[in-house]
Coordinates of C-alpha atoms in Angstrom, one line a residue:
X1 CA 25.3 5.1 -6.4
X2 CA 23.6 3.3 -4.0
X3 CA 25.0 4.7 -1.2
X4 CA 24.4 8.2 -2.6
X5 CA 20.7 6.9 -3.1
X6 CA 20.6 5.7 0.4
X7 CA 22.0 9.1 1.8
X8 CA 19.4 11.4 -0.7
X9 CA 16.6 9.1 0.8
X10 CA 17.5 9.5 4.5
X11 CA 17.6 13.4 3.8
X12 CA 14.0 13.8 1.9
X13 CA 12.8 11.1 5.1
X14 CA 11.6 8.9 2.0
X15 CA 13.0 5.9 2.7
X16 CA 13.8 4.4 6.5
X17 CA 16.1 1.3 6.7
X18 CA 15.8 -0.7 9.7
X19 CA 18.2 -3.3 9.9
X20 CA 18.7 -6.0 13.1
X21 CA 21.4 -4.6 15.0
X22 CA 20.9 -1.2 15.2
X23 CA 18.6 1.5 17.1
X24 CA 16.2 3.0 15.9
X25 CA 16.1 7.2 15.3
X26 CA 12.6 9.2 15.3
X27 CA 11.1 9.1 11.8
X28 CA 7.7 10.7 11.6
X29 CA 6.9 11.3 8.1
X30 CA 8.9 8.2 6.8
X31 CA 6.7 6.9 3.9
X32 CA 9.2 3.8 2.8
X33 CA 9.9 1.6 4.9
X34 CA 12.3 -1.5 4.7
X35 CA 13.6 -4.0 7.5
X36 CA 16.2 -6.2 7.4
X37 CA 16.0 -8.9 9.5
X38 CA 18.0 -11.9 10.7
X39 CA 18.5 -14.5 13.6
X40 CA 21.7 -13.3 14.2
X41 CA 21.4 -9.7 14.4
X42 CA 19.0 -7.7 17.5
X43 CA 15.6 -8.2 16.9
X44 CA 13.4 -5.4 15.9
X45 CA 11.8 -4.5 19.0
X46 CA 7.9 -3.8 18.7
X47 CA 7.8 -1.3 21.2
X48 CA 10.5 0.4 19.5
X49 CA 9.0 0.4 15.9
X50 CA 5.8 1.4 17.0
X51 CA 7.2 4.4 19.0
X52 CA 9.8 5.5 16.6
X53 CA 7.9 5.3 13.2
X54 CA 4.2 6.3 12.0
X55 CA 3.0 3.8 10.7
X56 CA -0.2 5.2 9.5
X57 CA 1.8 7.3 7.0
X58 CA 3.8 4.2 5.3
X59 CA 2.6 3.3 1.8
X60 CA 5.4 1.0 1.3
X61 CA 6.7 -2.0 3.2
X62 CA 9.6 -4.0 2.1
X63 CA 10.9 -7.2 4.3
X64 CA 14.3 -9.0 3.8
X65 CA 15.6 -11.7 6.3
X66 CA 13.2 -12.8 9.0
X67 CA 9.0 -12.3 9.2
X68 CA 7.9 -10.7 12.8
X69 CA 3.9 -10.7 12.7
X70 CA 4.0 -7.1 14.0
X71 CA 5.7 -5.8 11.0
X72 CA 1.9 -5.4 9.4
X73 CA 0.1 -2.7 11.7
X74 CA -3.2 -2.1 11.9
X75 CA -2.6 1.6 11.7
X76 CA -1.8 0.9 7.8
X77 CA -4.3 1.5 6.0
X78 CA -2.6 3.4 3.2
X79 CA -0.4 0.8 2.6
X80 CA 0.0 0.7 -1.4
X81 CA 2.9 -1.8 -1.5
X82 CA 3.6 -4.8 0.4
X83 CA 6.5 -6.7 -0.7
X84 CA 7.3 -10.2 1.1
X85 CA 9.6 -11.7 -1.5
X86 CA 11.9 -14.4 0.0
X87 CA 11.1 -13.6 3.7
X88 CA 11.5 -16.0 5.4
X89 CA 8.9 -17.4 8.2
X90 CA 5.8 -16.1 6.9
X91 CA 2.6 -18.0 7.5
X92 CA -0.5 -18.3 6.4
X93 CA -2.3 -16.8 9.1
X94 CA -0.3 -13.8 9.1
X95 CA -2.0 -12.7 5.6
X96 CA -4.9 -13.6 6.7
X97 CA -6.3 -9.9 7.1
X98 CA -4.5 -9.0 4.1
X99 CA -7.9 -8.0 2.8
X100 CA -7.9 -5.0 5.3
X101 CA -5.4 -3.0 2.9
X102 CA -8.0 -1.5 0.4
X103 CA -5.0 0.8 -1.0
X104 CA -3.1 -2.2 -2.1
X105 CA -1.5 -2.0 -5.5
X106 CA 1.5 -4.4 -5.6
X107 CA 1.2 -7.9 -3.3
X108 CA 4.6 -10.2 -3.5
X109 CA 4.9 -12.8 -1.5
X110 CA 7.4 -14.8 -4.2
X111 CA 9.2 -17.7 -2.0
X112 CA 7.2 -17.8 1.0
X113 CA 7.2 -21.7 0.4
X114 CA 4.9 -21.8 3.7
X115 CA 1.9 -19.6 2.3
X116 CA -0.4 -22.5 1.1
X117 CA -3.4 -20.7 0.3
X118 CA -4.7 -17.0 -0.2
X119 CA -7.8 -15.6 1.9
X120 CA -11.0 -14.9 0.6
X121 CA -10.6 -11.2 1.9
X122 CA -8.1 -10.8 -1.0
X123 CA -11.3 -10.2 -3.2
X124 CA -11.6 -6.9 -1.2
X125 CA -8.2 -5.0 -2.6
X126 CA -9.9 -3.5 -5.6
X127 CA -6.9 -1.3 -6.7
X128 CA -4.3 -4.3 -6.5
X129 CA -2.5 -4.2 -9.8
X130 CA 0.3 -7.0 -9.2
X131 CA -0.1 -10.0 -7.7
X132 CA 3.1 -12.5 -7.6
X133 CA 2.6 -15.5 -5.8
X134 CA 5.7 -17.6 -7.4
X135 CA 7.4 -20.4 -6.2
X136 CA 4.7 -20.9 -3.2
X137 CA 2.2 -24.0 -2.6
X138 CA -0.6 -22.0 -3.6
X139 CA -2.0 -24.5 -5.5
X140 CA -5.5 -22.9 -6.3
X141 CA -6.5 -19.3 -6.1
X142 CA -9.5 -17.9 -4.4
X143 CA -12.8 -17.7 -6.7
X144 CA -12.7 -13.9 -5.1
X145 CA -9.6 -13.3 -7.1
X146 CA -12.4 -12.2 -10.0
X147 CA -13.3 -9.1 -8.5
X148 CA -10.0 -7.8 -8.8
X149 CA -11.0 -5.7 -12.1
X150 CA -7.2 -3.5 -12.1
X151 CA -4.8 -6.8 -11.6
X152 CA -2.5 -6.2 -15.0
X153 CA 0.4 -8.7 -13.6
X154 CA -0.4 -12.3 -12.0
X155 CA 2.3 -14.6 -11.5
X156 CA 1.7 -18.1 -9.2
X157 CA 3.6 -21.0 -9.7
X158 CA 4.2 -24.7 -7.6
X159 CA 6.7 -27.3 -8.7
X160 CA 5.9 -29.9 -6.3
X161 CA 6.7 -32.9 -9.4
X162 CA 3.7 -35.3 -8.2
X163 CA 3.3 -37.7 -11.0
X164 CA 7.0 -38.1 -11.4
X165 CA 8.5 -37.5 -8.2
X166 CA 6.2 -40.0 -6.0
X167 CA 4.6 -42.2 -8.8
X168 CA 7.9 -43.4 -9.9
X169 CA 9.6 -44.2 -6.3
X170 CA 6.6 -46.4 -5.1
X171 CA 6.0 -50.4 -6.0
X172 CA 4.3 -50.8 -9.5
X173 CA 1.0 -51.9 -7.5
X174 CA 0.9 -49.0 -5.7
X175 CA 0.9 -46.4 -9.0
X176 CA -2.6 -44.9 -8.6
X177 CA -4.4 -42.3 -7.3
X178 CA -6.2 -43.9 -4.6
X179 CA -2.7 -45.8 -2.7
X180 CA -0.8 -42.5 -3.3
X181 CA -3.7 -40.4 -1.7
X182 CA -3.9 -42.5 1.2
X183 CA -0.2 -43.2 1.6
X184 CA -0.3 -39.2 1.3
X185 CA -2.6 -39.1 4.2
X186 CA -0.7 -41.0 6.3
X187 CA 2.0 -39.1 6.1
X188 CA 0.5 -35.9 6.3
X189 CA -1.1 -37.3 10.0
X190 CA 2.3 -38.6 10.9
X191 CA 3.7 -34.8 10.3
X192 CA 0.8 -33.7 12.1
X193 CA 2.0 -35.6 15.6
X194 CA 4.9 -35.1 15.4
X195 CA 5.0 -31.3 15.0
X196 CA 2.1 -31.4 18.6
X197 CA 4.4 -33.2 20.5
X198 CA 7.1 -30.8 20.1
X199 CA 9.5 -33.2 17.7
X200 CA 9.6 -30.2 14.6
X201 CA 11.0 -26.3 14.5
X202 CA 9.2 -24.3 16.9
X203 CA 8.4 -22.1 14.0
X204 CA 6.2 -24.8 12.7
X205 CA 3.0 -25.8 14.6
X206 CA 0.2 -28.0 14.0
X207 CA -1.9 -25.7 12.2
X208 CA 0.8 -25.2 9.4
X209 CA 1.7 -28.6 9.5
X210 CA -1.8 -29.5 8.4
X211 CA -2.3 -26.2 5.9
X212 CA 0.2 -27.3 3.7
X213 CA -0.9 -30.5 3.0
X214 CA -4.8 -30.2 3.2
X215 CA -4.0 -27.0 0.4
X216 CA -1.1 -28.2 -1.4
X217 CA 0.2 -31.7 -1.5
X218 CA -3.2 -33.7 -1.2
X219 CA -5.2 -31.9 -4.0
X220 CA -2.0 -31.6 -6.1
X221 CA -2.4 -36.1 -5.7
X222 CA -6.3 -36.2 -5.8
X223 CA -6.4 -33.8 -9.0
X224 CA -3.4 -35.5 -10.7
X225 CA -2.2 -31.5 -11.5
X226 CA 1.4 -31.1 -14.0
X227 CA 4.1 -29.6 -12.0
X228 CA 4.3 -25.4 -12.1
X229 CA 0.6 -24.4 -12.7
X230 CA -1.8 -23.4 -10.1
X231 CA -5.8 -24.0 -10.9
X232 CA -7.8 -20.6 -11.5
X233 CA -11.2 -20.1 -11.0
X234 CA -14.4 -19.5 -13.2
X235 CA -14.9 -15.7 -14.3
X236 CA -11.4 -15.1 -15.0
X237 CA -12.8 -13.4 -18.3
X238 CA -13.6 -10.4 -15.5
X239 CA -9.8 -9.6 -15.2
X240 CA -9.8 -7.5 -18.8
X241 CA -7.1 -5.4 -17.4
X242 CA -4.7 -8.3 -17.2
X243 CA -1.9 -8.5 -19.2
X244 CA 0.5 -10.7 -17.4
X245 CA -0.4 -14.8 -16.8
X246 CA 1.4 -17.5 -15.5
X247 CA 1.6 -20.3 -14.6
X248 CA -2.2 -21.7 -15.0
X249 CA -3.3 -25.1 -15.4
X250 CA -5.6 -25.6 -18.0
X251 CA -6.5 -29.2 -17.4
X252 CA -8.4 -29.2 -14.5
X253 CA -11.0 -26.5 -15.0
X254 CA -11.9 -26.2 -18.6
X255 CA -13.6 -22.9 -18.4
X256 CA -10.6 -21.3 -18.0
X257 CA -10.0 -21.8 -21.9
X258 CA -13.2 -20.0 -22.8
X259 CA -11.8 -17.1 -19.8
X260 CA -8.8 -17.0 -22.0
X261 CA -10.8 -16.0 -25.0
X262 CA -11.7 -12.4 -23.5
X263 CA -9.0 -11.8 -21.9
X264 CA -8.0 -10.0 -25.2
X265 CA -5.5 -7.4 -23.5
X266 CA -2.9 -10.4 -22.9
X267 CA 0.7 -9.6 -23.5
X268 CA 2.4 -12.3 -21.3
X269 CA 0.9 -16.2 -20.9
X270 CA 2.1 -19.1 -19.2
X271 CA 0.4 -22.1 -18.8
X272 CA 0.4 -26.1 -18.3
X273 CA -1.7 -28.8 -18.5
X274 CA -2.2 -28.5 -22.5
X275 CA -3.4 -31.9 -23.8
X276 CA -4.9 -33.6 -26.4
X277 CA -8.4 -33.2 -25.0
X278 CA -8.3 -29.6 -24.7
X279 CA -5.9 -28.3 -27.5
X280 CA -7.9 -27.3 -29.9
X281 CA -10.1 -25.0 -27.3
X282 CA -6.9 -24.4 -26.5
X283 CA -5.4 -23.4 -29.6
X284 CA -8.8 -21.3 -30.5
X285 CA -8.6 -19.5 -27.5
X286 CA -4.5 -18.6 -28.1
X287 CA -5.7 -17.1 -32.2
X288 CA -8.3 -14.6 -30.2
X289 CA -5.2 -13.2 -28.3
X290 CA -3.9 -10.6 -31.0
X291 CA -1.9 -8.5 -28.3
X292 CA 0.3 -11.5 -27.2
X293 CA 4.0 -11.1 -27.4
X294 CA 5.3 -14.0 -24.9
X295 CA 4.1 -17.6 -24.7
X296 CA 5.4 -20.4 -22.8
X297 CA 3.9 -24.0 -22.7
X298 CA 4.8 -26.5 -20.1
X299 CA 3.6 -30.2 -20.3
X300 CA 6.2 -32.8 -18.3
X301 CA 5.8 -36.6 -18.6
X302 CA 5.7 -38.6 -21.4
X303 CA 2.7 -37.8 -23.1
X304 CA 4.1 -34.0 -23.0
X305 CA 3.0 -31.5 -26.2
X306 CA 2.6 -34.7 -28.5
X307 CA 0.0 -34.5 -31.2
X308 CA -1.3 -31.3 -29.2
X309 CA -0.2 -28.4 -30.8
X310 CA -1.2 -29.5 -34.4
X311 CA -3.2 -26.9 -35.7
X312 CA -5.5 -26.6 -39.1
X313 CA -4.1 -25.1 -42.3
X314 CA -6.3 -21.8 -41.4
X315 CA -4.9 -21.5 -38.2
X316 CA -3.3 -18.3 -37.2
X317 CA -1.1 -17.8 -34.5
X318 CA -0.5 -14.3 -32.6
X319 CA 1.1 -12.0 -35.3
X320 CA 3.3 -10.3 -32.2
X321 CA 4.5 -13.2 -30.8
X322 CA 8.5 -12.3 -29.7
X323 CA 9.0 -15.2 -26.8
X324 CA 7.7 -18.4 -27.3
X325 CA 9.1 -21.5 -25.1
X326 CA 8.2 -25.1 -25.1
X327 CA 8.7 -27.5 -22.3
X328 CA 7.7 -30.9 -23.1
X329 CA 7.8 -33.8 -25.1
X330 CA 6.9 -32.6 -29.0
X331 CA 8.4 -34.7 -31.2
X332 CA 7.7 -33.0 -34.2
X333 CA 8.0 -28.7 -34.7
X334 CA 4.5 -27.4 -35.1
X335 CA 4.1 -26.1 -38.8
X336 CA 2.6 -22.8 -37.2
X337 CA 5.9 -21.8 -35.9
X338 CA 7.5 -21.1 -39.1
X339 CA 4.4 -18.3 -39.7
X340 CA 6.3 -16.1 -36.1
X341 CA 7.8 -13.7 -38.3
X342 CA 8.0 -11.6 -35.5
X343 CA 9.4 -14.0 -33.3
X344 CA 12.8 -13.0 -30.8
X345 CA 13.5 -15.7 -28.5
X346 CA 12.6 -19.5 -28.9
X347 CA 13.6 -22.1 -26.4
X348 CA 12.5 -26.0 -26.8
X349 CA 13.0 -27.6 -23.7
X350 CA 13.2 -31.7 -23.5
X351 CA 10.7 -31.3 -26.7
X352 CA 12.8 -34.6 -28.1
X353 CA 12.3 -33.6 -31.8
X354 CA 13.3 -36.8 -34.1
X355 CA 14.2 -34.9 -37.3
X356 CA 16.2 -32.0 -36.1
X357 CA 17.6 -31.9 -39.6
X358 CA 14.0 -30.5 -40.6
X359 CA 13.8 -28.7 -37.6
X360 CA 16.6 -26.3 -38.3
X361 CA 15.7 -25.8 -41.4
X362 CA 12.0 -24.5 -40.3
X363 CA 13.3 -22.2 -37.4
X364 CA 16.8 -20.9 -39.6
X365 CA 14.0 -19.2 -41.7
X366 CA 12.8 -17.3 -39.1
X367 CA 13.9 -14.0 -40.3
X368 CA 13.9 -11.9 -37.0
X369 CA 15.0 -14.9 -34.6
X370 CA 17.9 -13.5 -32.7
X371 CA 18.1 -15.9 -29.4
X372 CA 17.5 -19.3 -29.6
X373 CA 18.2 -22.1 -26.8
X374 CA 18.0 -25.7 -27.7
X375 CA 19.5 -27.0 -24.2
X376 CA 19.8 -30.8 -22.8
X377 CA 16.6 -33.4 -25.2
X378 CA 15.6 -30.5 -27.6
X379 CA 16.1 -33.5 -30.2
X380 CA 15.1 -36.7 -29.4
X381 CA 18.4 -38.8 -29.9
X382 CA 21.2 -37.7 -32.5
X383 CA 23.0 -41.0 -32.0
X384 CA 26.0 -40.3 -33.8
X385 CA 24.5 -37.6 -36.1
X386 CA 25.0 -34.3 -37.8
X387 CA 23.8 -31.2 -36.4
X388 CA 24.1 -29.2 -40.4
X389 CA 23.3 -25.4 -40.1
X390 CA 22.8 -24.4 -43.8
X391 CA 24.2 -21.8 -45.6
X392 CA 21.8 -18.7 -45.3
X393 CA 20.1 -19.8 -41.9
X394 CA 19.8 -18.1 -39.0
X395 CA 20.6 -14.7 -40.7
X396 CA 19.0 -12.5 -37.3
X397 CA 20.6 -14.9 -34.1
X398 CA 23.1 -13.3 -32.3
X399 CA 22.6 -15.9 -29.3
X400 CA 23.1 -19.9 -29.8
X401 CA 22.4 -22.4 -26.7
X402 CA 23.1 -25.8 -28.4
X403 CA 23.4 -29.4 -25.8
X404 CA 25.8 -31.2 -28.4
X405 CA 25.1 -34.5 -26.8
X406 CA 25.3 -37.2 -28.4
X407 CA 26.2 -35.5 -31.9
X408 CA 28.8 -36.8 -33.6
X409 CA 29.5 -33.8 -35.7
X410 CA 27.9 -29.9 -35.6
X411 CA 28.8 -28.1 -38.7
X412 CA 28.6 -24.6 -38.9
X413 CA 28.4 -23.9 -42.9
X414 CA 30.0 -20.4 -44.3
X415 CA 27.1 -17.7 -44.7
X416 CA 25.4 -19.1 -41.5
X417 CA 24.8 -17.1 -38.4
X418 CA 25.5 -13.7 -39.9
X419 CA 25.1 -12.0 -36.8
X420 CA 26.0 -15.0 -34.2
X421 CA 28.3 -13.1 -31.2
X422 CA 27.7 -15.7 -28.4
X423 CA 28.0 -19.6 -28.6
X424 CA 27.3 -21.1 -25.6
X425 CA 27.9 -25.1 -26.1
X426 CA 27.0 -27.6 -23.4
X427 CA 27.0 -31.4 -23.3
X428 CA 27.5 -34.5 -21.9
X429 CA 31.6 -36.0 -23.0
X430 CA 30.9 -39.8 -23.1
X431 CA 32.2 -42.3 -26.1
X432 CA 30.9 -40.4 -29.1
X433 CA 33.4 -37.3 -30.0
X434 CA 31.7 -34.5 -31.2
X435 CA 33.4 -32.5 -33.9
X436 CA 32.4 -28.6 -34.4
X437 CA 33.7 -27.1 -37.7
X438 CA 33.5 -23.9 -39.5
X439 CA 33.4 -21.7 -36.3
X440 CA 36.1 -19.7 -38.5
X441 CA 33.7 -19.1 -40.6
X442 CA 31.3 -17.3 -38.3
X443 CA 31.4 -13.3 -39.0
X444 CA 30.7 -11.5 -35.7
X445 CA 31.2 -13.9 -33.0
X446 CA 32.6 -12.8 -30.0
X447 CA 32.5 -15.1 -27.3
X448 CA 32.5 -18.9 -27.4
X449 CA 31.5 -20.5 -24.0
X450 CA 32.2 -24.7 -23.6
X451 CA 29.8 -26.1 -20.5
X452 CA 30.5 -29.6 -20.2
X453 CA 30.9 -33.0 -17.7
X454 CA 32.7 -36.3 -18.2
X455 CA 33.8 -39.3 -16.6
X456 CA 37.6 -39.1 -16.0
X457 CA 38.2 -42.1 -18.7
X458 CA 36.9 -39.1 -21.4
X459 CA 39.1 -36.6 -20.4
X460 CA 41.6 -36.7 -23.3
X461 CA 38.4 -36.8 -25.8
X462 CA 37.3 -33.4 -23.6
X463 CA 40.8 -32.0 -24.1
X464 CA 41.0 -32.8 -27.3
X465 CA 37.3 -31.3 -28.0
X466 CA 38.7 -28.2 -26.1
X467 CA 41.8 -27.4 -28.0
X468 CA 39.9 -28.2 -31.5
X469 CA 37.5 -24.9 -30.5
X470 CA 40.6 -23.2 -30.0
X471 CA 42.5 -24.2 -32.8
X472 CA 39.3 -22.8 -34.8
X473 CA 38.6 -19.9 -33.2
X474 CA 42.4 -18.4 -33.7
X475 CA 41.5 -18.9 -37.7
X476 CA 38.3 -16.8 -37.0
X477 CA 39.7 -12.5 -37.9
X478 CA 37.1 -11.5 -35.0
X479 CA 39.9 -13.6 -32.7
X480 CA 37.0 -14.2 -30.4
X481 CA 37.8 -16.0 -26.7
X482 CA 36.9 -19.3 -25.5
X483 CA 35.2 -19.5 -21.6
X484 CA 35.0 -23.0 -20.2
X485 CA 33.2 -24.2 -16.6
X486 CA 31.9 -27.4 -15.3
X487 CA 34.6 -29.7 -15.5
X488 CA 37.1 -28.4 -18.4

């Protein structure tokens, strides 16, 4: 099929590939255009691109491989799509006349892990629609974002682990802002020689060198920011077209909660930075969004989601939620959550609940749950527990994700998981033996799939945990397989 596509494409002239390596044919009227580029293959001549291809009729430009600066023309002013995703080499200042593209609709530049900031001029692309700025070091977006009154889909997010990737590698006496920042400094001066005199890539200069810190690492230390969210600006409220959010953090600028209020025609939300200072702002500005469907809430570090997510009797979360995700330490299930009736998919990620005993029997009652991931410190320690799913639970799940670590037994009781097809278990082997039982018992399952490490002194308890599944799944009519990867 994709070949076929490929062929129809080159015949209706709506699609030109241009990959390293090969010459280029005459293609006037050529209003796709995508480039594959690499070190390895022949360079994309510009002589040749310009003199083989309009470029004032392209409205789309897609780049794989290798960024050459003369890929943007300035003959492209009808340019609707610009999609950058995973190129490699591109810099800040080659975007920095991105602004010039009024017919912009769709701007990716997702894993350009050089692009540390986004010009001012980006204010001027009034018909952009999408803007996905993931896995960059954007850190804050541009105040001129605001005018951008069609944007439906923003996505920006940073994971450069400040708090716990420096804080906890440096002397005790040196865990505070002020040593970090100027430690920081340091550094960031140090990089800065080095690259002028020649010691770095020749694709990195002094200018970038100095970009990326002065935008990325050294507010991300004076602000304190969590991991993953980028800072918005005032007047986000403007954006009514939105529907699509993530990852903003809420902790820096606190106007952004009252922002959140209007943006009414939400559907998708991600954000960080929820604490005990700003949850209930927060929480009052999450009831006013009645058109949600997907949240996800990150908070890493200790403090995490505790004691922030407790809401009054009254409240009254989304009534469309279907995706909600938690990432951080919780301790105890909100009581809202039981009130999702609507709810799909739930993951709790290193949420560290200490009674998972009530937990389960909170979330088995959701009645339209079907996927449900409780990977590596859902709960906070089972030391030798139970993990007991009741009779009538879980009545809607077709998929389980369950980190058995730590449990000494996980008991699947008959009349459970009427609808389970997929198991996926995962855990760490050590001293404790976990036991599974009643997996006979499961009606529909189809697939069982074992993801697990050990030290070689466990590997008979691993075996034997291994040919247990087995033995149980043979009694099971649906005769359904068992997959096994890590170390099994």
């Amino acid at each position: 099929m994709r070949e076929i596509a490929i062929s129809k494409s080159k015949e209706e002239n709506l699609v030109l590939r241009l990959e390293g390596g090969r010459r280029l044919h005459n293609h006037d009227t050529v209003r796709h255009l995508s480039i594959t580029n690499s070190s390895e293959d022949r360079e994309t001549d510009v002589g040749e691109l310009k003199t083989t291809v309009d470029m004032s009729r392209i409205r789309s430009l897609t780049v794989f491989g290798e960024w050459r600066p003369f890929f943007i023309s300035d003959k492209m002013r009808l340019l609707r799509v610009l999609d950058l995703e995973d190129t490699e080499g591109v810099r800040n200042h080659h975007i920095k006349q991105i602004g010039e593209l009024l017919h912009l609709r769709y701007l990716s530049l997702r894993g350009c892990m050089h692009i540390a900031y986004l010009p001012d001029s980006l204010g001027n692309l009034r018909q952009l629609e999408t803007l996905d700025v993931k896995d960059t070091f954007i850190l804050r977006l541009p105040k001129t974002i605001t005018n951008l009154r069609k944007l439906k889909y923003l996505r920006a997010s940073i994971d450069l682990n400040v708090n716990e990737g420096i804080t906890e590698k440096l002397p005790e006496l040196m865990r505070n802002r002020l040593c970090i920042f100027t430690a920081a400094l340091l550094l960031l001066c140090l990089a800065c020689t080095t690259s002028s005199i020649g010691m770095l890539d020749d694709e990195i200069n002094t200018r970038d060198v100095c970009t990326l810190g002065c935008c990325s690492f050294l507010p991300s230390i004076a602000m304190l920011l969590d991991g993953n969210g980028v800072v918005a600006p005032r007047g986000l409220r403007r954006l009514t077209a939105l529907h699509t959010l993530g990852v903003v953090d809420i902790s820096w600028e606190s106007s952004v909660l009252q922002d959140l209020k209007k943006l009414t025609q939400l559907r998708k939300l991600e954000v960080t930075g929820v604490n005990k200072k700003n949850s209930k702002k927060f929480l009052s500005a999450l009831a006013a969004l009645s058109c949600l469907e997907s949240l996800s809430l990150i908070s890493k570090g200790k403090p995490g989601l505790w004691g922030c997510l407790d809401a009054e009797e009254k409240f009254s979360p989304p009534k469309d939620l279907k995706s909600l995700k938690l990432h951080g330490n919780l301790i105890e299930l909100p009581k809202w959550i039981g009130k999702l009736n609507n709810l799909v998919k739930l993951k709790l990620s290193e949420t560290g609940l200490k009674d998972h005993d009530a937990a389960i029997q909170v979330l088995g009652k959701l009645r339209n749950l079907t996927i449900l991931c409780l990977p590596h410190k859902s709960f906070h320690s089972l030391e030798g527990g139970e993990l007991n799913f009741s009779e009538g639970s879980f009545k809607s799940l077709v998929v389980l994700e369950l980190d058995f670590s730590g449990s000494k037994c996980v008991k699947f009781q008959q009349g459970a998981f009427h609808n389970l097809e997929l198991l996926e278990l995962s855990g760490y082997i050590e001293e404790v033996e976990t036991k599974f039982s009643g997996l006979e018992f499961l009606p529909r399952i189809k697939e069982v799939q074992l993801h697990g490490y050990f030290y070689d002194v466990y590997e008979q308890a691993a075996r034997r945990l291994k040919e247990d599944l087995l033995a149980q799944l043979s009694e099971n009519p649906k005769k359904p397989i068992l997959k096994t990867s890590g170390y099994f």
